[in-house]
PDB file of C-alpha atoms in Angstrom:
ATOM      1  CA  MET S   1      22.564 -15.838 -25.331  1.00 53.00           C
ATOM      2  CA  LYS S   2      23.228 -12.222 -24.648  1.00 58.00           C
ATOM      3  CA  TYR S   3      21.269 -10.985 -21.292  1.00 61.00           C
ATOM      4  CA  ASN S   4      18.625  -8.429 -22.296  1.00 69.00           C
ATOM      5  CA  GLN S   5      17.934  -6.262 -19.754  1.00 77.00           C
ATOM      6  CA  GLY S   6      15.073  -4.181 -21.639  1.00 79.00           C
ATOM      7  CA  GLU S   7      13.167  -7.643 -21.598  1.00 83.00           C
ATOM      8  CA  HIS S   8      13.529  -8.033 -17.840  1.00 86.00           C
ATOM      9  CA  LEU S   9      12.549  -4.606 -17.423  1.00 89.00           C
ATOM     10  CA  GLU S  10       9.343  -4.738 -19.659  1.00 91.00           C
ATOM     11  CA  GLU S  11       8.189  -7.970 -17.791  1.00 92.00           C
ATOM     12  CA  PHE S  12       8.904  -6.244 -14.348  1.00 91.00           C
ATOM     13  CA  ASN S  13       6.842  -3.430 -15.501  1.00 92.00           C
ATOM     14  CA  ARG S  14       4.064  -5.794 -16.579  1.00 94.00           C
ATOM     15  CA  LEU S  15       3.949  -7.647 -13.439  1.00 94.00           C
ATOM     16  CA  TYR S  16       4.075  -4.263 -11.231  1.00 93.00           C
ATOM     17  CA  ARG S  17       0.800  -2.885 -13.358  1.00 95.00           C
ATOM     18  CA  GLU S  18      -0.838  -6.377 -13.131  1.00 97.00           C
ATOM     19  CA  MET S  19      -0.207  -6.367  -9.245  1.00 95.00           C
ATOM     20  CA  ASP S  20      -1.722  -2.535  -8.968  1.00 94.00           C
ATOM     21  CA  LYS S  21      -4.664  -3.809 -11.473  1.00 97.00           C
ATOM     22  CA  ILE S  22      -5.427  -6.525  -8.692  1.00 96.00           C
ATOM     23  CA  TYR S  23      -5.595  -3.955  -6.284  1.00 95.00           C
ATOM     24  CA  HIS S  24      -7.588  -1.428  -8.045  1.00 96.00           C
ATOM     25  CA  ASP S  25     -10.012  -4.291  -9.147  1.00 97.00           C
ATOM     26  CA  LEU S  26     -10.570  -5.231  -5.369  1.00 96.00           C
ATOM     27  CA  ALA S  27     -11.282  -1.595  -4.247  1.00 96.00           C
ATOM     28  CA  VAL S  28     -13.665  -1.077  -7.063  1.00 96.00           C
ATOM     29  CA  LYS S  29     -15.358  -4.523  -6.232  1.00 95.00           C
ATOM     30  CA  ALA S  30     -15.851  -2.936  -2.670  1.00 93.00           C
ATOM     31  CA  GLY S  31     -17.138   0.218  -3.978  1.00 94.00           C
ATOM     32  CA  MET S  32     -14.197   2.647  -3.040  1.00 94.00           C
ATOM     33  CA  SER S  33     -11.009   4.348  -4.484  1.00 94.00           C
ATOM     34  CA  ASP S  34      -7.862   2.914  -4.582  1.00 94.00           C
ATOM     35  CA  SER S  35      -6.476   5.346  -1.833  1.00 93.00           C
ATOM     36  CA  ALA S  36      -9.389   4.667   0.286  1.00 95.00           C
ATOM     37  CA  PHE S  37      -8.946   0.878  -0.124  1.00 95.00           C
ATOM     38  CA  PHE S  38      -5.214   1.162   1.175  1.00 93.00           C
ATOM     39  CA  ILE S  39      -6.231   3.837   4.129  1.00 94.00           C
ATOM     40  CA  LEU S  40      -8.613   1.254   5.488  1.00 96.00           C
ATOM     41  CA  TYR S  41      -5.852  -1.582   4.820  1.00 95.00           C
ATOM     42  CA  GLY S  42      -3.152   0.617   6.739  1.00 94.00           C
ATOM     43  CA  ILE S  43      -5.541   1.382   9.663  1.00 95.00           C
ATOM     44  CA  LEU S  44      -6.487  -2.485  10.127  1.00 94.00           C
ATOM     45  CA  GLU S  45      -2.722  -3.283   9.828  1.00 94.00           C
ATOM     46  CA  MET S  46      -1.306  -0.376  11.834  1.00 94.00           C
ATOM     47  CA  GLY S  47      -4.292  -0.473  14.357  1.00 93.00           C
ATOM     48  CA  ASP S  48      -6.996   2.007  15.303  1.00 93.00           C
ATOM     49  CA  GLY S  49      -5.613   5.444  16.507  1.00 93.00           C
ATOM     50  CA  CYS S  50      -2.891   5.531  13.736  1.00 94.00           C
ATOM     51  CA  LEU S  51      -2.152   9.010  12.214  1.00 93.00           C
ATOM     52  CA  GLN S  52      -3.037  10.033   8.675  1.00 91.00           C
ATOM     53  CA  LYS S  53       0.517  10.898   8.370  1.00 90.00           C
ATOM     54  CA  GLU S  54       1.736   7.361   9.179  1.00 93.00           C
ATOM     55  CA  ILE S  55      -0.728   5.981   6.492  1.00 93.00           C
ATOM     56  CA  ALA S  56       0.701   8.589   4.010  1.00 91.00           C
ATOM     57  CA  LYS S  57       4.474   7.358   4.429  1.00 92.00           C
ATOM     58  CA  ARG S  58       3.895   3.829   4.716  1.00 91.00           C
ATOM     59  CA  TYR S  59       1.710   3.817   1.471  1.00 89.00           C
ATOM     60  CA  SER S  60       3.538   6.531  -0.234  1.00 89.00           C
ATOM     61  CA  ILE S  61       0.192   8.182  -0.842  1.00 91.00           C
ATOM     62  CA  SER S  62      -0.059  12.076  -0.736  1.00 92.00           C
ATOM     63  CA  LYS S  63      -1.101  13.670   2.649  1.00 90.00           C
ATOM     64  CA  GLN S  64      -3.790  15.754   0.760  1.00 93.00           C
ATOM     65  CA  THR S  65      -5.335  12.283  -0.870  1.00 94.00           C
ATOM     66  CA  VAL S  66      -5.067  10.753   2.546  1.00 93.00           C
ATOM     67  CA  ASN S  67      -7.083  13.747   3.971  1.00 92.00           C
ATOM     68  CA  SER S  68      -9.624  13.862   1.306  1.00 95.00           C
ATOM     69  CA  SER S  69     -10.279   9.792   1.393  1.00 95.00           C
ATOM     70  CA  ILE S  70     -10.717  10.145   5.154  1.00 95.00           C
ATOM     71  CA  GLN S  71     -13.016  12.901   4.851  1.00 95.00           C
ATOM     72  CA  ASN S  72     -14.968  10.799   2.574  1.00 95.00           C
ATOM     73  CA  LEU S  73     -14.757   7.533   4.686  1.00 96.00           C
ATOM     74  CA  LYS S  74     -15.943   9.589   7.635  1.00 96.00           C
ATOM     75  CA  GLU S  75     -19.012  11.261   5.610  1.00 96.00           C
ATOM     76  CA  LYS S  76     -19.842   7.184   4.932  1.00 96.00           C
ATOM     77  CA  GLY S  77     -19.610   6.458   8.825  1.00 97.00           C
ATOM     78  CA  TYR S  78     -16.782   4.500   8.415  1.00 97.00           C
ATOM     79  CA  LEU S  79     -13.836   6.482  10.284  1.00 97.00           C
ATOM     80  CA  SER S  80     -13.834   8.962  13.171  1.00 96.00           C
ATOM     81  CA  LEU S  81     -11.074  11.310  13.924  1.00 94.00           C
ATOM     82  CA  GLU S  82      -9.411  12.481  17.118  1.00 91.00           C
ATOM     83  CA  GLU S  83      -7.281  15.303  17.700  1.00 88.00           C
ATOM     84  CA  GLY S  84      -3.788  14.460  18.588  1.00 81.00           C
ATOM     85  CA  ARG S  85      -0.841  16.610  19.245  1.00 84.00           C
ATOM     86  CA  GLY S  86      -0.309  19.457  17.111  1.00 81.00           C
ATOM     87  CA  ARG S  87      -2.070  19.169  13.718  1.00 80.00           C
ATOM     88  CA  ASP S  88      -2.208  15.170  14.293  1.00 82.00           C
ATOM     89  CA  LYS S  89      -5.329  13.305  14.015  1.00 87.00           C
ATOM     90  CA  HIS S  90      -5.996   9.777  15.144  1.00 93.00           C
ATOM     91  CA  ILE S  91      -8.366   7.592  13.144  1.00 95.00           C
ATOM     92  CA  TYR S  92     -10.637   5.341  14.492  1.00 96.00           C
ATOM     93  CA  PHE S  93     -12.953   2.756  12.827  1.00 97.00           C
ATOM     94  CA  THR S  94     -16.791   3.173  13.785  1.00 97.00           C
ATOM     95  CA  LYS S  95     -18.742   0.174  14.251  1.00 97.00           C
ATOM     96  CA  ALA S  96     -20.137   0.380  10.421  1.00 97.00           C
ATOM     97  CA  GLY S  97     -16.460   0.809   9.545  1.00 97.00           C
ATOM     98  CA  GLN S  98     -15.276  -2.062  11.383  1.00 97.00           C
ATOM     99  CA  LYS S  99     -18.094  -4.344   9.793  1.00 97.00           C
ATOM    100  CA  PHE S 100     -17.189  -2.795   6.539  1.00 97.00           C
ATOM    101  CA  VAL S 101     -13.422  -3.698   6.706  1.00 96.00           C
ATOM    102  CA  GLU S 102     -14.074  -7.130   8.040  1.00 96.00           C
ATOM    103  CA  GLU S 103     -16.203  -8.014   5.217  1.00 96.00           C
ATOM    104  CA  LYS S 104     -14.248  -5.866   2.298  1.00 96.00           C
ATOM    105  CA  VAL S 105     -10.407  -5.437   3.401  1.00 96.00           C
ATOM    106  CA  PHE S 106      -9.572  -8.414   5.794  1.00 96.00           C
ATOM    107  CA  PRO S 107     -10.503 -10.896   3.283  1.00 96.00           C
ATOM    108  CA  VAL S 108      -7.646  -9.528   1.032  1.00 96.00           C
ATOM    109  CA  MET S 109      -5.168  -9.435   3.731  1.00 96.00           C
ATOM    110  CA  GLU S 110      -6.092 -13.195   4.217  1.00 97.00           C
ATOM    111  CA  MET S 111      -5.262 -13.763   0.718  1.00 96.00           C
ATOM    112  CA  GLU S 112      -2.052 -12.092   0.892  1.00 96.00           C
ATOM    113  CA  LYS S 113      -1.123 -14.492   3.891  1.00 96.00           C
ATOM    114  CA  GLU S 114      -2.209 -17.365   2.246  1.00 97.00           C
ATOM    115  CA  VAL S 115       0.166 -16.552  -1.154  1.00 96.00           C
ATOM    116  CA  PHE S 116       3.075 -16.333   1.470  1.00 95.00           C
ATOM    117  CA  SER S 117       2.255 -19.566   3.107  1.00 96.00           C
ATOM    118  CA  GLU S 118       2.337 -21.013  -0.218  1.00 97.00           C
ATOM    119  CA  MET S 119       6.219 -20.029  -0.802  1.00 96.00           C
ATOM    120  CA  SER S 120       8.767 -21.285   1.350  1.00 96.00           C
ATOM    121  CA  LEU S 121      10.691 -18.988   3.661  1.00 95.00           C
ATOM    122  CA  GLU S 122      13.489 -18.877   1.521  1.00 97.00           C
ATOM    123  CA  GLU S 123      11.451 -17.714  -1.457  1.00 97.00           C
ATOM    124  CA  SER S 124       9.629 -14.800   0.583  1.00 96.00           C
ATOM    125  CA  ARG S 125      12.748 -13.662   1.817  1.00 96.00           C
ATOM    126  CA  GLU S 126      14.381 -13.467  -1.447  1.00 97.00           C
ATOM    127  CA  LEU S 127      11.005 -11.857  -3.104  1.00 96.00           C
ATOM    128  CA  LEU S 128      11.304  -9.050  -0.290  1.00 95.00           C
ATOM    129  CA  GLY S 129      15.336  -8.764  -0.325  1.00 96.00           C
ATOM    130  CA  LEU S 130      15.131  -8.207  -4.102  1.00 95.00           C
ATOM    131  CA  MET S 131      12.089  -5.953  -4.036  1.00 94.00           C
ATOM    132  CA  LYS S 132      13.759  -3.872  -1.416  1.00 95.00           C
ATOM    133  CA  LYS S 133      17.414  -3.819  -3.651  1.00 96.00           C
ATOM    134  CA  TYR S 134      15.700  -2.840  -6.577  1.00 93.00           C
ATOM    135  CA  LEU S 135      13.584   0.100  -4.861  1.00 92.00           C
ATOM    136  CA  GLU S 136      16.864   1.470  -3.022  1.00 95.00           C
ATOM    137  CA  ILE S 137      18.701   1.322  -6.184  1.00 94.00           C
ATOM    138  CA  PHE S 138      16.225   3.075  -8.062  1.00 93.00           C
ATOM    139  CA  GLN S 139      15.308   5.788  -5.298  1.00 92.00           C
ATOM    140  CA  LYS S 140      19.187   6.468  -5.377  1.00 94.00           C
ATOM    141  CA  LYS S 141      19.282   6.658  -9.351  1.00 93.00           C
ATOM    142  CA  VAL S 142      15.896   9.143  -9.184  1.00 94.00           C
ATOM    143  CA  ARG S 143      17.608  11.323  -6.460  1.00 92.00           C
ATOM    144  CA  GLU S 144      20.717  11.699  -8.696  1.00 93.00           C
ATOM    145  CA  GLU S 145      18.986  12.463 -11.784  1.00 92.00           C
ATOM    146  CA  MET S 146      16.036  14.615 -10.358  1.00 90.00           C
ATOM    147  CA  GLY S 147      17.634  16.001  -6.980  1.00 79.00           C
ATOM    148  CA  ASP S 148      17.381  15.401  -3.347  1.00 66.00           C
ATOM    149  CA  GLY S 149      13.646  15.495  -2.932  1.00 60.00           C
ATOM    150  CA  ALA S 150      12.922  12.952  -5.554  1.00 59.00           C
ATOM    151  CA  GLY S 151      12.387   9.194  -4.796  1.00 56.00           C
ATOM    152  CA  LYS S 152      12.185   9.800  -0.945  1.00 57.00           C
ATOM    153  CA  LYS S 153       9.769   7.896   1.285  1.00 52.00           C
TER     154      LYS S 153
END
């Protein structure tokens, strides 16, 4: 039987969209946008005092979107900002923000950890290795086709 890369690509894209929908649904259920969810997730993951630009880079969210979402979360009383060097702004949870992420975001992180714990070490390494390889090859192809600025982290 002939190997059909098109079918694999379709399945990969379907799985990617399904994963994206899971996170979208979790964000909606928590009453926030996708970007707000990942910002809170990022602060929880990286720790209080992380920088806006670190979140933008780590989660591939534009700096403008990060800034806008942070302002909205600040208005809701979940975050506070402190000036850093230059234009850097350190992000901190307020008490209300800490309570909110403990109820809405932390359980998602725990579910993700449980998923990896149900996989063998070999399976999780293989999954991550293949995803990394796909991303590196795809970024290279995008840069070749679209120019140096495209596909960069």
